[in-house]
mmCIF file of C-alpha atoms in Angstrom:
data_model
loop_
_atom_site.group_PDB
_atom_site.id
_atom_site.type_symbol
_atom_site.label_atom_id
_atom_site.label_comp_id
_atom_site.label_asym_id
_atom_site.label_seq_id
_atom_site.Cartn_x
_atom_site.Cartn_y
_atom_site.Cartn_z
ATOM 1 C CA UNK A 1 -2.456 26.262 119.823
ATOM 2 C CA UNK A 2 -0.069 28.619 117.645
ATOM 3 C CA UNK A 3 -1.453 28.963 114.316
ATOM 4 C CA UNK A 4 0.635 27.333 111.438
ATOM 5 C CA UNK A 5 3.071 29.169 109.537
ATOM 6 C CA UNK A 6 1.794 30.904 106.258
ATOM 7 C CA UNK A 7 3.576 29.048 103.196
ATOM 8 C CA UNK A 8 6.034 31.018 101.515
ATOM 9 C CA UNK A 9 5.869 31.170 97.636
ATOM 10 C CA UNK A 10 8.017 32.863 95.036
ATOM 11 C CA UNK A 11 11.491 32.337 96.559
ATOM 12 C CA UNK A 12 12.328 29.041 94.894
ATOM 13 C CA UNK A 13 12.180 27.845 91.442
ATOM 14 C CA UNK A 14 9.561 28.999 89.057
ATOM 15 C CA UNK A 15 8.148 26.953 86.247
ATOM 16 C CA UNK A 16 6.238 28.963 83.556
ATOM 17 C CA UNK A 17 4.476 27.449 80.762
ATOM 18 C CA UNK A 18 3.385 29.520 77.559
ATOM 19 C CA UNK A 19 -0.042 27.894 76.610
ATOM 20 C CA UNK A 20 -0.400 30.385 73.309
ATOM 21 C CA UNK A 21 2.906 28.328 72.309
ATOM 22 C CA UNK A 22 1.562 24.893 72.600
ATOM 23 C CA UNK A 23 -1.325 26.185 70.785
ATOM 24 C CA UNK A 24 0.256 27.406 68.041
ATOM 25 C CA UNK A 25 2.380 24.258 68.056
ATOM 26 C CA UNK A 26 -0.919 21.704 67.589
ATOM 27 C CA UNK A 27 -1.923 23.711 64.999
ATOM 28 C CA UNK A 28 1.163 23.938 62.656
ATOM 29 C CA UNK A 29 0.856 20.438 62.838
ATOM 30 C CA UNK A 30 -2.844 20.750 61.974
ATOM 31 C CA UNK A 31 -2.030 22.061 58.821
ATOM 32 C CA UNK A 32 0.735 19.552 58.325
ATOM 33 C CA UNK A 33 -1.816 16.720 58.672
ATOM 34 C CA UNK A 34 -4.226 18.410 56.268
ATOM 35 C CA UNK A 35 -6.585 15.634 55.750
ATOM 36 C CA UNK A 36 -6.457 13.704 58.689
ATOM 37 C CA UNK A 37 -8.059 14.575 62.001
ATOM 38 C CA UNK A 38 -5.084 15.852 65.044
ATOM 39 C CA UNK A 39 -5.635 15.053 68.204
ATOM 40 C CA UNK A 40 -3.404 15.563 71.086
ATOM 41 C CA UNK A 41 -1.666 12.931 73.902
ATOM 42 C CA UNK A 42 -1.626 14.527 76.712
ATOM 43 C CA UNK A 43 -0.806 11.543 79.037
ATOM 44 C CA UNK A 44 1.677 11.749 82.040
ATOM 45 C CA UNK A 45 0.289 15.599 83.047
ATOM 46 C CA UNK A 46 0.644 16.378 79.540
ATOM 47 C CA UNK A 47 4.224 15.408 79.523
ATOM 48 C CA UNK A 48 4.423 17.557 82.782
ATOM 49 C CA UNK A 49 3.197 20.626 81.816
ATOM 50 C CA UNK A 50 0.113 19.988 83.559
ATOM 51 C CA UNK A 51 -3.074 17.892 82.531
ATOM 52 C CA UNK A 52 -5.838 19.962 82.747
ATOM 53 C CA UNK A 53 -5.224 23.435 81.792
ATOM 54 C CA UNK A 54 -2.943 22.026 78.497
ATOM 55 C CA UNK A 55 -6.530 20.090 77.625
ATOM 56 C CA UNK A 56 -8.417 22.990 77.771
ATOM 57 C CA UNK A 57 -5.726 24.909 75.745
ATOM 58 C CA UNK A 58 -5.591 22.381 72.807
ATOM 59 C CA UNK A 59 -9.401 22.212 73.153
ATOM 60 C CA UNK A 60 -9.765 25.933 72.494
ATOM 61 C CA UNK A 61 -6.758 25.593 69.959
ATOM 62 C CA UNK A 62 -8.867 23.175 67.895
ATOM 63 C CA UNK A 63 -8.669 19.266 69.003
ATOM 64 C CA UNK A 64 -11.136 16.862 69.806
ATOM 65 C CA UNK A 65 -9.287 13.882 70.443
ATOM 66 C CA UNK A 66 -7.460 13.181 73.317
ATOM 67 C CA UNK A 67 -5.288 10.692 74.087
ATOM 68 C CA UNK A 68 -4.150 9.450 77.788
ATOM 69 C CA UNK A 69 -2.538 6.083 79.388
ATOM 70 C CA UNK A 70 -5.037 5.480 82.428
ATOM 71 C CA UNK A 71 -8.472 5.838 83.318
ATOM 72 C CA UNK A 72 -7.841 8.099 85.906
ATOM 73 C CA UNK A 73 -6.360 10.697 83.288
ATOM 74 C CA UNK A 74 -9.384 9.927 81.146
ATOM 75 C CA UNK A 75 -11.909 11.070 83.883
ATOM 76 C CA UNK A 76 -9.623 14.134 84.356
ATOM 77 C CA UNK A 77 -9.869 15.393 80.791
ATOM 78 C CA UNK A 78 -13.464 14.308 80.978
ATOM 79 C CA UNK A 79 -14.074 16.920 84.221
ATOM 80 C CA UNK A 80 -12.352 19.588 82.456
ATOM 81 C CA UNK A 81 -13.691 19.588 78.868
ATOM 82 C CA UNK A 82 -17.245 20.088 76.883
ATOM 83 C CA UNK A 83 -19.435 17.207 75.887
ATOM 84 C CA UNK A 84 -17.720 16.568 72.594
ATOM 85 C CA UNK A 85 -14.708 15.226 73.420
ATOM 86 C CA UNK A 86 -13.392 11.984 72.401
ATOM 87 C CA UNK A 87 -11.209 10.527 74.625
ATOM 88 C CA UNK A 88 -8.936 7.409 74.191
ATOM 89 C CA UNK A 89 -6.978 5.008 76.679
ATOM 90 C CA UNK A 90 -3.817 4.438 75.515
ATOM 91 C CA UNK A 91 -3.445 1.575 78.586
ATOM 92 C CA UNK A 92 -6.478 -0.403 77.203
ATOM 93 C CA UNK A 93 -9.324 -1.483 79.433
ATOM 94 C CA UNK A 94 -8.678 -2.704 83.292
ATOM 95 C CA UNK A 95 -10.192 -5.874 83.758
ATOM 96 C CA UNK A 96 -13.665 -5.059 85.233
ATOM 97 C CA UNK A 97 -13.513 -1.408 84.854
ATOM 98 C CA UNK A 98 -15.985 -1.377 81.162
ATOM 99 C CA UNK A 99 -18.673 -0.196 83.157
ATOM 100 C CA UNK A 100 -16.282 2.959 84.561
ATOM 101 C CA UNK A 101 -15.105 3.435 80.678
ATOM 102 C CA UNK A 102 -18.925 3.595 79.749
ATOM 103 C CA UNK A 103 -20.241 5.961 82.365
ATOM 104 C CA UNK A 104 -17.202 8.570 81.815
ATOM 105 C CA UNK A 105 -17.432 7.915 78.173
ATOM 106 C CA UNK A 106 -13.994 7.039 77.794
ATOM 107 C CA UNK A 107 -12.787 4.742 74.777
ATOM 108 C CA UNK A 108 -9.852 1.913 75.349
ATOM 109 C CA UNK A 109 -7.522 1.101 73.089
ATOM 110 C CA UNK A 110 -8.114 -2.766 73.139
ATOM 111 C CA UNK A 111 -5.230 -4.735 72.985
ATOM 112 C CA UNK A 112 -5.947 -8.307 73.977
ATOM 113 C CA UNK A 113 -8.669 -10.951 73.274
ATOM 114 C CA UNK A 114 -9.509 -11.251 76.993
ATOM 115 C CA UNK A 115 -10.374 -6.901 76.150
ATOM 116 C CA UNK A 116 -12.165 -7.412 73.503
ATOM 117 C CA UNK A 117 -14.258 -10.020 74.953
ATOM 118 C CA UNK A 118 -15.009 -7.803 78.368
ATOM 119 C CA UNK A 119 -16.178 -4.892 75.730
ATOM 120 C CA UNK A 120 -18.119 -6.632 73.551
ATOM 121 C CA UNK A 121 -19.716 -7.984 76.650
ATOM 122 C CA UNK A 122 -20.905 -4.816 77.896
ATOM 123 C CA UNK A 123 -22.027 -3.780 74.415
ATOM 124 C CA UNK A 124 -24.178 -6.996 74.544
ATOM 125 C CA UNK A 125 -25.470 -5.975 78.456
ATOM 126 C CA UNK A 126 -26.408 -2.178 77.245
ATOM 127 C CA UNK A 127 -27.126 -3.351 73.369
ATOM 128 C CA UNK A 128 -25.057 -0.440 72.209
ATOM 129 C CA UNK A 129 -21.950 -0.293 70.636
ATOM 130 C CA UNK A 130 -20.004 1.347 72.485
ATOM 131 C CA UNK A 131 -16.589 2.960 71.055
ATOM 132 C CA UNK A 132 -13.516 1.576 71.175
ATOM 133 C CA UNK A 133 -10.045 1.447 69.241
ATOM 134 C CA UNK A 134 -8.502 -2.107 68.098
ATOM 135 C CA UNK A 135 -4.675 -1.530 69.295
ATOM 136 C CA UNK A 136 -2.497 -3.909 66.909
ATOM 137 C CA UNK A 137 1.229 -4.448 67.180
ATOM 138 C CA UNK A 138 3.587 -4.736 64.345
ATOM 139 C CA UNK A 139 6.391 -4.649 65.510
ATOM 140 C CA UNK A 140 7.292 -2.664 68.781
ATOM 141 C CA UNK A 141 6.128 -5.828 70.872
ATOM 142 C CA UNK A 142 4.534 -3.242 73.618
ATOM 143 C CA UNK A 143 0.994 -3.526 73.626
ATOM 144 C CA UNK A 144 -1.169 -4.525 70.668
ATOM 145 C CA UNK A 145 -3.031 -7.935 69.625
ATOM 146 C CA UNK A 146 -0.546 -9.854 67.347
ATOM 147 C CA UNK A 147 -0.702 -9.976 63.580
ATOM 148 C CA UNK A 148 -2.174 -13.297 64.246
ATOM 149 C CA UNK A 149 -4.771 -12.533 66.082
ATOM 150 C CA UNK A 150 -6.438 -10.189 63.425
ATOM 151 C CA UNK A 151 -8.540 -13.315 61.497
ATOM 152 C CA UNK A 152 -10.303 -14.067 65.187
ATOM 153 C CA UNK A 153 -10.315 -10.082 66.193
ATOM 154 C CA UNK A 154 -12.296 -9.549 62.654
ATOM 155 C CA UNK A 155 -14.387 -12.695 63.597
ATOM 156 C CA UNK A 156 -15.224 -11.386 67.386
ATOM 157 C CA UNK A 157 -16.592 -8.206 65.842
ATOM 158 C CA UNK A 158 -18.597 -9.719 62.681
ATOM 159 C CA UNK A 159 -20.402 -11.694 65.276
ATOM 160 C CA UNK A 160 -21.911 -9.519 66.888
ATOM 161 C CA UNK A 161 -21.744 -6.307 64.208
ATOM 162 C CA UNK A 162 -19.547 -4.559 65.964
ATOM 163 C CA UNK A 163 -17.659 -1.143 64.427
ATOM 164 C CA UNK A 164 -14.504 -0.119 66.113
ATOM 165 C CA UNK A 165 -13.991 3.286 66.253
ATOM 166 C CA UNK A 166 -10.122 2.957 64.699
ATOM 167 C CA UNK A 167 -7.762 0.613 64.244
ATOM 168 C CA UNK A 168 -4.132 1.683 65.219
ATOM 169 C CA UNK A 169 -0.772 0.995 65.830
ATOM 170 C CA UNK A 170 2.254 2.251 66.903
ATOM 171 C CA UNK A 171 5.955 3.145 65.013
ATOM 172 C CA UNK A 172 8.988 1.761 66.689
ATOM 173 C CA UNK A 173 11.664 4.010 64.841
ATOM 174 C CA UNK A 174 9.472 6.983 63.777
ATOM 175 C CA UNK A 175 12.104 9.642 64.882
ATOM 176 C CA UNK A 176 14.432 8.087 62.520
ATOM 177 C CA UNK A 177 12.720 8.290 59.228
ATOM 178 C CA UNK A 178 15.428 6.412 57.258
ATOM 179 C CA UNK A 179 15.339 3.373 59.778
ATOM 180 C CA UNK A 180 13.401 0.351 57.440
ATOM 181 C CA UNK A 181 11.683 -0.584 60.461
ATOM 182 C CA UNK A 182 9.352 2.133 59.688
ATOM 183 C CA UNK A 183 8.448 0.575 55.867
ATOM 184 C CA UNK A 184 7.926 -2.802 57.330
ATOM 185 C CA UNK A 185 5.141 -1.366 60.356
ATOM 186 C CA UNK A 186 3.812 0.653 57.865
ATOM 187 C CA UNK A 187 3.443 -2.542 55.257
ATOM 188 C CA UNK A 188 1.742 -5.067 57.993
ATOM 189 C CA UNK A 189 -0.423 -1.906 59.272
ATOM 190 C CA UNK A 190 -1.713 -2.139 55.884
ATOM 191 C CA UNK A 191 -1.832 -5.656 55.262
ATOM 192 C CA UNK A 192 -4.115 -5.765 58.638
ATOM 193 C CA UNK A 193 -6.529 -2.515 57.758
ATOM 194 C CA UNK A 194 -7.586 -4.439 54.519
ATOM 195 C CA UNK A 195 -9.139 -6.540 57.393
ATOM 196 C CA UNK A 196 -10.981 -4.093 57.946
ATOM 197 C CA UNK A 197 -12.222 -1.739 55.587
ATOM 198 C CA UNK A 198 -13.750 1.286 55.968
ATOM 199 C CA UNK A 199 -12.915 1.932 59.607
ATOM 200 C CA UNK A 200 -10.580 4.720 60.538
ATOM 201 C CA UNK A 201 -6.989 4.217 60.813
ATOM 202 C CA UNK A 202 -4.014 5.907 62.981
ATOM 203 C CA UNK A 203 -0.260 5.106 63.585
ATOM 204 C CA UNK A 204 1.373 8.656 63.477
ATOM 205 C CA UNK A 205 2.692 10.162 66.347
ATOM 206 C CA UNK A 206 4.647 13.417 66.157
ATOM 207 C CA UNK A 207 7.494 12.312 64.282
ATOM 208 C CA UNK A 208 5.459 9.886 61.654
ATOM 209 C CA UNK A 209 2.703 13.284 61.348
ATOM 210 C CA UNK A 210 6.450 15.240 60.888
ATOM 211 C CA UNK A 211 8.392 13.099 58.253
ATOM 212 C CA UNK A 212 5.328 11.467 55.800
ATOM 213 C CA UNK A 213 1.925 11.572 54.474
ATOM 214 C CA UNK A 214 1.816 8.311 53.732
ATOM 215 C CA UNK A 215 2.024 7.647 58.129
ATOM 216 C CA UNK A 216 -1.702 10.004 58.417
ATOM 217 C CA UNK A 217 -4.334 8.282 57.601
ATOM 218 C CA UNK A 218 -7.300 9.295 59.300
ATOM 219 C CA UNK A 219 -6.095 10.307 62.830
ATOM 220 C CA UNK A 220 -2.788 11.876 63.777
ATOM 221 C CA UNK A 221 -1.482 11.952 67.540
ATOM 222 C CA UNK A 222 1.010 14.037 68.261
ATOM 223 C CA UNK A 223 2.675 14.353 71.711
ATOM 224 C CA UNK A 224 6.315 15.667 72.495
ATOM 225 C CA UNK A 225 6.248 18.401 69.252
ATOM 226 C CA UNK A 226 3.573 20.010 71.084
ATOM 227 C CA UNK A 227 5.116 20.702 74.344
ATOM 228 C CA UNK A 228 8.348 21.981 72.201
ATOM 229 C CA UNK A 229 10.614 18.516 72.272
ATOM 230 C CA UNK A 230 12.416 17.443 69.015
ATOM 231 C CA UNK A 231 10.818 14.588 67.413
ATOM 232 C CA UNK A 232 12.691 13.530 65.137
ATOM 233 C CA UNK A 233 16.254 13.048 65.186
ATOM 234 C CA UNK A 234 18.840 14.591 62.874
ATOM 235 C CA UNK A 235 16.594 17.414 62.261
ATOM 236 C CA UNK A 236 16.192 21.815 63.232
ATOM 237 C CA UNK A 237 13.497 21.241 65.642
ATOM 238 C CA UNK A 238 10.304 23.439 63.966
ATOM 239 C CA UNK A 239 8.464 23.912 67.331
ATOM 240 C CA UNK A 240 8.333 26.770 69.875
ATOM 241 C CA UNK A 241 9.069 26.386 73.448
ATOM 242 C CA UNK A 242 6.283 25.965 76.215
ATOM 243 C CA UNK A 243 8.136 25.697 79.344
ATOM 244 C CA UNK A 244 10.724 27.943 80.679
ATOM 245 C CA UNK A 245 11.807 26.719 83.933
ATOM 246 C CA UNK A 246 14.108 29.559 85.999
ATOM 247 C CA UNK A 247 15.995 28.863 89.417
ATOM 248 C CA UNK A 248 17.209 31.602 92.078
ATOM 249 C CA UNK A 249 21.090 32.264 92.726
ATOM 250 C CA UNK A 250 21.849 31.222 96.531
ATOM 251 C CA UNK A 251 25.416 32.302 97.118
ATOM 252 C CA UNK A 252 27.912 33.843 94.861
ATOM 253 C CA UNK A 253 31.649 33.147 95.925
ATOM 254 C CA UNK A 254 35.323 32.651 94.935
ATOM 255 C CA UNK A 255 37.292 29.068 94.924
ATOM 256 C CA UNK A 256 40.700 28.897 94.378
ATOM 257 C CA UNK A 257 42.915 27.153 91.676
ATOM 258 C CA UNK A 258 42.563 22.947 92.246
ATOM 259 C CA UNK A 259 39.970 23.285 94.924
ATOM 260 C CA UNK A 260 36.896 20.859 94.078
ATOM 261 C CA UNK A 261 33.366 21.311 93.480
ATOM 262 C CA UNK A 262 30.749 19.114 95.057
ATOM 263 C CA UNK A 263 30.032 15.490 96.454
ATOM 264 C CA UNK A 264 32.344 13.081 95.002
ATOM 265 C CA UNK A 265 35.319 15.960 94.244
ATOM 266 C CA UNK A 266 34.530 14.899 90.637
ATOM 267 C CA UNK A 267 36.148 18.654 89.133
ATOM 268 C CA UNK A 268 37.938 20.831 90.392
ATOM 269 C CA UNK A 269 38.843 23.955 89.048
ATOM 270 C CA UNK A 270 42.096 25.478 86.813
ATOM 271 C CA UNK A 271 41.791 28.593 87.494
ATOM 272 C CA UNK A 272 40.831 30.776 90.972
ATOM 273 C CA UNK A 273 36.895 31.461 89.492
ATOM 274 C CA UNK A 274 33.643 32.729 90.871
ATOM 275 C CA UNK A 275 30.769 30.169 90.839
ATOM 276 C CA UNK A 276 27.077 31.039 92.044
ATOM 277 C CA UNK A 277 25.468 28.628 93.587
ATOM 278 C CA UNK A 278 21.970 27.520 91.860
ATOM 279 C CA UNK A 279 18.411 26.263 93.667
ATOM 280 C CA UNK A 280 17.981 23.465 91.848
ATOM 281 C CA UNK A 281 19.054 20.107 91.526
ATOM 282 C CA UNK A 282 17.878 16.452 90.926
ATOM 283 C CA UNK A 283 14.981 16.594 92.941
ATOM 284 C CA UNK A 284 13.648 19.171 90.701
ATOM 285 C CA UNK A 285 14.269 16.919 87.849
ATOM 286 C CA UNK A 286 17.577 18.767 86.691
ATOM 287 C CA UNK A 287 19.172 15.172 86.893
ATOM 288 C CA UNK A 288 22.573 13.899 87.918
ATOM 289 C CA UNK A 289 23.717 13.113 84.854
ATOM 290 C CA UNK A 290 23.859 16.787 83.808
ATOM 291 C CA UNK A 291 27.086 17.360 86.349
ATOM 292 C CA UNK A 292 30.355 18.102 85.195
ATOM 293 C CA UNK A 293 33.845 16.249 85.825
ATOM 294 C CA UNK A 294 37.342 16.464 85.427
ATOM 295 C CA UNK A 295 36.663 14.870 81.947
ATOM 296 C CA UNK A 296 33.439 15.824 80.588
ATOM 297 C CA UNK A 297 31.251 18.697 80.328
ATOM 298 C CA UNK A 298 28.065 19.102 82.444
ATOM 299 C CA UNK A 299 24.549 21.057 81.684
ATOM 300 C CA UNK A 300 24.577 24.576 81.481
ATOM 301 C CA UNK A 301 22.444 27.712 82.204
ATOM 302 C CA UNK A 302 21.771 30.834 80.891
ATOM 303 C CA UNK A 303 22.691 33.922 83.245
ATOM 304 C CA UNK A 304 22.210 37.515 81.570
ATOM 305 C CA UNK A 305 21.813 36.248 78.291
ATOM 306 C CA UNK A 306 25.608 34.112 78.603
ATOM 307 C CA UNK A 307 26.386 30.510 79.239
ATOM 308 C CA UNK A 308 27.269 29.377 82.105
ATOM 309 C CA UNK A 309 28.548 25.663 82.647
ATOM 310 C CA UNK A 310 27.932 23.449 85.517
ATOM 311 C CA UNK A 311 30.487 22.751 87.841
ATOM 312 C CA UNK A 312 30.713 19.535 89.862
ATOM 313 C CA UNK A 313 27.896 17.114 90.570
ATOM 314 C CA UNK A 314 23.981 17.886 90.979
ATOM 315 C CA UNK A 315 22.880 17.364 94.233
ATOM 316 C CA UNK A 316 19.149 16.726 95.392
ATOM 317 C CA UNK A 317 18.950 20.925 95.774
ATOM 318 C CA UNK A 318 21.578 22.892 93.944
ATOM 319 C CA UNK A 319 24.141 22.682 90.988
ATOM 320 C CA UNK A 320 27.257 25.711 91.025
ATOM 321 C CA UNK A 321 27.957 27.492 87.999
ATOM 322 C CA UNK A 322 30.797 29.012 86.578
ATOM 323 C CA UNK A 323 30.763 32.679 86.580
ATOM 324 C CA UNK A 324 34.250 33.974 86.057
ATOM 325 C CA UNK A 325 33.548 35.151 82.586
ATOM 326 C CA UNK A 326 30.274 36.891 82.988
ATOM 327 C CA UNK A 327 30.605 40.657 81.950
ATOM 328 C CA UNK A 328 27.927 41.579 85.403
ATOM 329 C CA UNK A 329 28.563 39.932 87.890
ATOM 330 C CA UNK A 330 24.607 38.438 89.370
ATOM 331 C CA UNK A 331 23.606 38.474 93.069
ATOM 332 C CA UNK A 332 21.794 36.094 95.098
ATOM 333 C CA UNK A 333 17.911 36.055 94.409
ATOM 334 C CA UNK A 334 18.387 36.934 90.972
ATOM 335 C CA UNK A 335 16.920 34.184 88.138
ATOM 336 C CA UNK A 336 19.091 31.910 86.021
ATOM 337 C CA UNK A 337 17.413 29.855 82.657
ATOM 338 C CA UNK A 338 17.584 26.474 82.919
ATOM 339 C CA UNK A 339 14.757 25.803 80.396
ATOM 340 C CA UNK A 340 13.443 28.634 77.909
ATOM 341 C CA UNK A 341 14.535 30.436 74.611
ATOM 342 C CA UNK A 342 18.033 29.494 74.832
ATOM 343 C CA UNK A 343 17.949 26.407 76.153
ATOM 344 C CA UNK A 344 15.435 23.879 75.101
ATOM 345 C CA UNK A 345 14.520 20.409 76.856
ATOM 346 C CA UNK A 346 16.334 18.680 73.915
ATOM 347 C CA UNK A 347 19.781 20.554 74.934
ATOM 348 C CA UNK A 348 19.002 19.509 78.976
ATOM 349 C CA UNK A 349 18.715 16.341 77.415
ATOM 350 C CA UNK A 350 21.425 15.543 75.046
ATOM 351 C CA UNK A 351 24.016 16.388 78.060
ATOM 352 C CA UNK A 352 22.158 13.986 80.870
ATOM 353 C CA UNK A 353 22.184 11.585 78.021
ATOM 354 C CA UNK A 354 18.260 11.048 78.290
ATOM 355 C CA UNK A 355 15.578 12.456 75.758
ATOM 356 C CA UNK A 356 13.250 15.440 75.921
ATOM 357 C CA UNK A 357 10.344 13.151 76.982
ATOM 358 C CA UNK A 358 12.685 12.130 80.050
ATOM 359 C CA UNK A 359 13.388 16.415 80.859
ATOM 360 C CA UNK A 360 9.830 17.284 80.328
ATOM 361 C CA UNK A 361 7.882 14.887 82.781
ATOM 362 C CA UNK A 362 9.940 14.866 85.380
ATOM 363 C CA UNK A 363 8.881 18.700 85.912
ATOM 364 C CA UNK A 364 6.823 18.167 88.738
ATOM 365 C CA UNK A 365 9.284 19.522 91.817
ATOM 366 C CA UNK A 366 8.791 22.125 93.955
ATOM 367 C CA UNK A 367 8.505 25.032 91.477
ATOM 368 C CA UNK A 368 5.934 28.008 91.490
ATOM 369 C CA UNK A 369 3.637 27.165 88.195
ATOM 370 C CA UNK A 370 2.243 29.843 86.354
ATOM 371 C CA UNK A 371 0.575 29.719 82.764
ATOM 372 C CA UNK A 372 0.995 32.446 80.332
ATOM 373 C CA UNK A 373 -0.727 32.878 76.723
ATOM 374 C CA UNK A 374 1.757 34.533 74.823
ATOM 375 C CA UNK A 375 0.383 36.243 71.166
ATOM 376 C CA UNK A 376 1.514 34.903 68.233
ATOM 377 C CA UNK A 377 5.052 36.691 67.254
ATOM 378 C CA UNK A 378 4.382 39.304 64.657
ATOM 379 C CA UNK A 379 6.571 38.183 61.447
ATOM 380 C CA UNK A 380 5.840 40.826 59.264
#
């Protein structure tokens, strides 16, 4: 039998994240959150950027807390880290799966009586109280026990002496700090922590830690200002890039004036022009939306330091870009910037009409990874 190929790496795209950055990032917002305690979400592959080695980065960086949606990301974290982290389960608690939470040491978020009930069950069973988070919803109707339910959540717990670990919630509107959504989840947060007094408290994610004081309270949990992504809306985004994601030239050739670019024939060109033809495309998560038309401008890249527009529609595996105004003309193989100093997820995003979040965890294509620890920039 003929031995299998060796794999090829390095000729496609390359995906480099800057773990220094995302260090530096949690702890600017550290110091924003002054009193209160910052942990770090780091659910979905820590937004893409990958789960284990961005733990161990915002471990060294500082945090303790972690936050993840499933228990499978829990257990991850869990492998990867020291003894004295905390981590919490965004998802709450599977039915059955307490005693998996207890021997990994992992702490839901419960949401639901039916929760509760399970944990304070296997409190009873080990006659420990274990920790946990009480998840309450006022008013982005994901998860979260209703307002309602607080009187018989405070009950539940007084029975049997049981101390949550936090009480929490989540803002709707929190990127738009003028929206009044924001003063009325802040209000019935309140109104339900006089509940229960003396027990920690958290609603901020990155754009509450970003835009008030008044949103810390004991526990901060920032996610997308970490990785670099704009949290709140409106506003210069503060935070430095992580990712820079690159893609290799195929073919560099001439089209002629009215000839048409890609499936669909959606543009076609005014002028005889040089495109190069790009590795990437939607299965890499540079999506469809970004393509460009007759009537609207696509996504763009960044070749020798210049713009260059997309041209046509993305397909599963390439984009083309417009060349013809380049001052040096590139050649197949070399590297264009499709994520990176000059263009962040947020400006990916804006064009594919998505969000930074979207751009960001949909990284997970067939790139070379590498992780880099860049020093701190030297602003003297």
């Amino acid at each position: 039998m003929m031995p299998a190929p060796a794999v090829a790496t390095g000729y496609g795209a390359r995906l480099t994240v800057d773990l220094g950055a995302l260090k530096r990032n949690w702890q600017a917002l550290d110091k924003v959150s002054r009193g209160a305690l910052t942990g770090a979400a780091v659910k979905a592959d820590a937004y893409g950027i990958g789960l284990v080695q961005a733990s161990r980065a915002l471990y060294e960086a500082g945090t303790r807390f972690f936050f993840v949606a499933s228990p499978d990301e829990g257990i991850a974290v869990r492998a990867a880290l020291p003894e004295d982290t905390h981590i919490f389960i965004l998802n709450g608690l599977f039915p059955g799966a307490a005693p998996l939470y207890v021997g990994e040491r992992l702490m839901p978020c419960l949401c639901s009586i039916p929760m509760l009930e399970e944990w304070l069950q296997a409190c009873l069973s080990r006659n420990e109280s274990l920790p946990a988070a009480l998840h309450f919803d006022t008013g982005i109707n994901r998860l979260g026990f209703r307002l309602n339910e607080a009187p018989v959540v405070k009950r539940m717990v007084d029975q049997l002496g049981y101390s949550p670990q936090m009480i929490m919630s989540h803002f709707a509107c929190a990127d738009q700090p003028a929206h009044e959504k924001n003063r009325t989840q802040l209000a019935l947060f309140t109104s339900v922590l006089a509940q229960f007094p003396n027990v920690p408290a958290s609603m901020a994610n990155s754009a509450a830690l970003m835009t008030g004081r008044e949103n810390h309270f004991q526990m901060v949990r920032p996610g997308i200002a970490l990785y670099g992504g704009r949290a709140v809306q409106g506003r210069r985004n503060p935070m430095a890039p992580v990712v820079t994601l690159e893609a290799p030239i195929l073919q560099v050739k001439e089209i002629r004036t009215g000839e048409s670019l890609g499936y669909g024939a959606l543009q076609t060109v005014a002028r005889d022009s040089l495109i190069a033809v790009v590795g990437i495309g939607y299965a890499d998560g540079f999506f469809r939306h970004q393509s460009g038309t007759n009537s609207r401008a696509g996504g763009r890249v960044v070749i020798g330091n210049k713009f260059a527009p997309v041209l046509g529609r993305v397909s599963m595996d390439m984009i083309q870009v417009d060349i013809t105004d380049l001052r040096e003309m590139p050649k197949p193989g070399d590297m264009v910037e499709v994520l990176g100093p000059n263009i962040s997820v947020d400006d990916q995003a804006d064009v594919g009409n998505t969000i930074g979040y979207e751009i960001l965890t949909s990284l997970k294509g067939r790139y070379s990874r590498s992780y880099v620890e860049s020093p701190a920039p030297n602003n003297s």
